[in-house]
């Protein structure tokens, strides 16, 4: 059983469908009820949708408990959910910073903490955090996003050391630009600048 956050669209949807095709029962999580209906339809089998705000401890605990109750176990967590609130550093509002940190970093912490308890009990599990090349390269207009993704790298390394004793593997995938609707929202000149940094 795999739980994938941000599974309503983009990378999360692609991951959920791929997991299902590989034989997993997938709990597809999005913030809104009905947000993952299309993903679940494409997953087929025993996959199901859950609505949860991953920045809310109670909702995270309910989603994890609901997944285990319905599927019998939770073997894989994919922390994919994320948002952008792009703006130049000197123009960035407090709320732009806070929203990105809450969703992109706090959400990963809450999900990992909750799922980690059950994986420790079952003495096996896999946690995959979707990071970004922005964590190490930095991205102009994205100090909030870059900082949150860098935080995910640190969280991943520390969690990997803590959970290894219980045979729980924690990794991060620091992907680059990916053709999603989130990327489409980036202004053309910024997009061209980002693409110019990709060697191949």
Short mmCIF file of C-alpha atoms in Angstrom, two decimals:
data_model
loop_
_atom_site.label_atom_id
_atom_site.label_comp_id
_atom_site.label_asym_id
_atom_site.label_seq_id
_atom_site.Cartn_x
_atom_site.Cartn_y
_atom_site.Cartn_z
CA UNK A 1 0.00 0.00 0.00
CA UNK A 2 1.29 3.43 -0.99
CA UNK A 3 0.06 6.84 0.18
CA UNK A 4 0.79 9.67 -2.26
CA UNK A 5 0.19 13.30 -1.29
CA UNK A 6 -0.68 15.89 -3.91
CA UNK A 7 -2.05 13.09 -6.09
CA UNK A 8 -4.75 15.10 -7.84
CA UNK A 9 -2.51 16.29 -10.68
CA UNK A 10 0.98 16.64 -12.08
CA UNK A 11 3.83 14.61 -10.62
CA UNK A 12 1.71 13.19 -7.79
CA UNK A 13 -0.92 11.86 -10.17
CA UNK A 14 1.76 10.26 -12.38
CA UNK A 15 3.37 8.63 -9.33
CA UNK A 16 0.05 7.28 -8.04
CA UNK A 17 -0.87 5.78 -11.41
CA UNK A 18 2.60 4.25 -11.81
CA UNK A 19 2.43 2.75 -8.30
CA UNK A 20 -0.97 1.23 -9.08
CA UNK A 21 0.29 -0.22 -12.37
CA UNK A 22 3.16 -1.78 -10.41
CA UNK A 23 0.60 -3.55 -8.21
CA UNK A 24 0.17 -1.25 -5.22
CA UNK A 25 -3.07 -0.19 -3.60
CA UNK A 26 -2.75 3.59 -3.62
CA UNK A 27 -4.26 6.08 -1.16
CA UNK A 28 -4.45 9.26 -3.24
CA UNK A 29 -4.43 12.35 -1.02
CA UNK A 30 -5.45 15.89 -1.95
CA UNK A 31 -6.74 18.84 0.01
CA UNK A 32 -10.25 18.79 -1.46
CA UNK A 33 -12.85 16.04 -1.39
CA UNK A 34 -13.18 14.69 -4.91
CA UNK A 35 -9.81 16.14 -5.89
CA UNK A 36 -8.34 12.73 -6.66
CA UNK A 37 -11.37 11.11 -8.30
CA UNK A 38 -9.75 11.15 -11.76
CA UNK A 39 -6.48 9.76 -10.38
CA UNK A 40 -8.30 6.92 -8.61
CA UNK A 41 -10.18 6.16 -11.81
CA UNK A 42 -6.87 5.82 -13.67
CA UNK A 43 -5.33 3.77 -10.85
CA UNK A 44 -8.20 1.28 -10.78
CA UNK A 45 -8.06 -1.75 -8.52
CA UNK A 46 -8.39 -1.10 -4.81
CA UNK A 47 -7.02 2.44 -4.88
CA UNK A 48 -8.99 5.18 -3.13
CA UNK A 49 -9.06 8.92 -2.47
CA UNK A 50 -8.66 10.80 0.80
CA UNK A 51 -9.06 14.51 1.51
CA UNK A 52 -6.59 15.94 4.01
CA UNK A 53 -4.73 19.16 4.71
CA UNK A 54 -1.20 17.82 5.16
CA UNK A 55 -0.31 20.86 7.27
CA UNK A 56 -2.91 19.88 9.89
CA UNK A 57 -1.80 17.25 12.42
CA UNK A 58 -5.28 15.87 13.04
CA UNK A 59 -6.08 15.48 9.36
CA UNK A 60 -2.72 13.81 8.70
CA UNK A 61 -3.28 11.32 11.52
CA UNK A 62 -6.79 10.58 10.21
CA UNK A 63 -5.54 10.02 6.66
CA UNK A 64 -2.83 7.62 7.81
CA UNK A 65 -5.18 5.73 10.15
CA UNK A 66 -7.84 5.61 7.43
CA UNK A 67 -5.38 4.18 4.93
CA UNK A 68 -4.24 1.44 7.30
CA UNK A 69 -7.80 0.62 8.29
CA UNK A 70 -8.89 0.32 4.67
CA UNK A 71 -5.81 -1.37 3.17
CA UNK A 72 -4.42 -3.27 6.16
CA UNK A 73 -0.97 -1.66 6.06
CA UNK A 74 0.97 1.33 4.82
CA UNK A 75 4.24 0.36 3.16
CA UNK A 76 5.21 3.38 1.05
CA UNK A 77 4.79 7.11 1.64
CA UNK A 78 5.42 9.57 -1.18
CA UNK A 79 5.58 13.16 0.10
CA UNK A 80 4.85 14.99 -3.12
CA UNK A 81 2.38 17.79 -2.30
CA UNK A 82 3.77 21.25 -2.84
CA UNK A 83 2.90 24.79 -3.85
CA UNK A 84 4.67 27.86 -5.18
CA UNK A 85 4.17 31.50 -4.26
CA UNK A 86 6.89 33.06 -6.40
CA UNK A 87 8.12 36.59 -5.89
CA UNK A 88 11.45 38.40 -5.70
CA UNK A 89 12.98 38.33 -2.23
CA UNK A 90 12.48 42.00 -1.46
CA UNK A 91 8.85 41.90 -2.61
CA UNK A 92 7.90 38.58 -1.02
CA UNK A 93 5.13 38.89 1.55
CA UNK A 94 5.22 37.07 4.87
CA UNK A 95 2.22 35.02 3.79
CA UNK A 96 4.01 33.89 0.59
CA UNK A 97 6.84 32.57 2.75
CA UNK A 98 4.59 31.00 5.37
CA UNK A 99 2.25 29.20 2.97
CA UNK A 100 5.11 27.55 1.09
CA UNK A 101 6.89 26.52 4.30
CA UNK A 102 3.70 25.11 5.82
CA UNK A 103 2.74 23.01 2.79
CA UNK A 104 6.14 22.08 1.39
CA UNK A 105 8.08 21.44 4.61
CA UNK A 106 5.73 21.14 7.59
CA UNK A 107 3.52 18.80 5.55
CA UNK A 108 6.46 16.48 4.87
CA UNK A 109 7.38 16.50 8.56
CA UNK A 110 3.84 15.70 9.74
CA UNK A 111 3.30 12.92 7.19
CA UNK A 112 6.73 11.38 7.87
CA UNK A 113 6.25 11.48 11.63
CA UNK A 114 2.81 9.88 11.44
CA UNK A 115 3.71 7.17 8.94
CA UNK A 116 7.08 6.57 10.59
CA UNK A 117 5.40 5.33 13.78
CA UNK A 118 3.54 2.60 11.92
CA UNK A 119 6.54 1.64 9.79
CA UNK A 120 8.63 1.28 12.94
CA UNK A 121 6.02 -1.08 14.38
CA UNK A 122 5.93 -3.20 11.23
CA UNK A 123 9.75 -2.98 10.93
CA UNK A 124 9.69 -2.09 7.25
CA UNK A 125 8.74 0.77 4.98
CA UNK A 126 9.79 3.23 2.34
CA UNK A 127 9.46 7.02 2.46
CA UNK A 128 10.15 9.01 -0.70
CA UNK A 129 10.30 12.79 -0.52
CA UNK A 130 9.92 14.77 -3.73
CA UNK A 131 12.54 17.49 -3.59
CA UNK A 132 13.88 19.83 -6.22
CA UNK A 133 17.12 20.89 -7.83
CA UNK A 134 16.20 24.34 -6.44
CA UNK A 135 17.29 23.03 -3.03
CA UNK A 136 20.95 23.03 -4.05
CA UNK A 137 20.99 25.44 -7.01
CA UNK A 138 18.65 28.08 -5.65
CA UNK A 139 16.04 29.62 -7.91
CA UNK A 140 15.58 33.36 -8.41
CA UNK A 141 12.11 34.45 -7.37
CA UNK A 142 11.73 31.34 -5.22
CA UNK A 143 13.60 31.91 -1.96
CA UNK A 144 10.66 30.34 -0.11
CA UNK A 145 10.43 27.29 -2.38
CA UNK A 146 14.22 26.80 -2.51
CA UNK A 147 14.47 27.03 1.28
CA UNK A 148 11.61 24.58 1.84
CA UNK A 149 13.08 22.06 -0.59
CA UNK A 150 16.51 22.42 1.04
CA UNK A 151 14.78 21.72 4.35
CA UNK A 152 13.36 18.52 2.87
CA UNK A 153 16.89 17.33 2.06
CA UNK A 154 17.97 17.86 5.68
CA UNK A 155 14.80 16.24 7.01
CA UNK A 156 15.31 13.26 4.69
CA UNK A 157 18.91 12.68 5.79
CA UNK A 158 18.08 12.94 9.50
CA UNK A 159 14.97 10.75 9.22
CA UNK A 160 16.95 8.16 7.24
CA UNK A 161 19.46 7.88 10.09
CA UNK A 162 16.73 7.60 12.74
CA UNK A 163 14.52 5.08 10.96
CA UNK A 164 17.18 2.82 9.46
CA UNK A 165 17.24 0.74 12.67
CA UNK A 166 13.67 -0.38 11.88
CA UNK A 167 14.42 -1.16 8.22
CA UNK A 168 12.65 1.99 7.02
CA UNK A 169 14.38 3.54 4.01
CA UNK A 170 14.03 7.32 3.53
CA UNK A 171 15.12 8.98 0.30
CA UNK A 172 14.54 12.18 -1.64
CA UNK A 173 14.31 12.68 -5.38
CA UNK A 174 15.54 16.14 -6.33
CA UNK A 175 13.92 16.48 -9.74
CA UNK A 176 14.44 19.37 -12.12
CA UNK A 177 11.88 21.15 -14.30
CA UNK A 178 8.88 18.95 -14.98
CA UNK A 179 6.06 19.71 -17.42
CA UNK A 180 3.12 20.27 -15.09
CA UNK A 181 0.52 23.01 -14.71
CA UNK A 182 2.63 24.41 -11.85
CA UNK A 183 5.50 24.94 -14.30
CA UNK A 184 3.10 26.47 -16.82
CA UNK A 185 2.28 29.21 -14.29
CA UNK A 186 5.89 30.49 -14.29
CA UNK A 187 6.32 33.64 -16.43
CA UNK A 188 7.94 32.90 -19.85
CA UNK A 189 11.14 34.86 -19.15
CA UNK A 190 11.67 33.06 -15.82
CA UNK A 191 10.94 29.73 -17.50
CA UNK A 192 13.54 30.40 -20.19
CA UNK A 193 16.09 31.30 -17.52
CA UNK A 194 15.43 28.03 -15.70
CA UNK A 195 15.62 25.99 -18.90
CA UNK A 196 18.96 27.62 -19.76
CA UNK A 197 20.44 26.08 -16.58
CA UNK A 198 19.63 22.53 -17.75
CA UNK A 199 22.64 21.13 -19.62
CA UNK A 200 20.79 18.44 -21.59
#
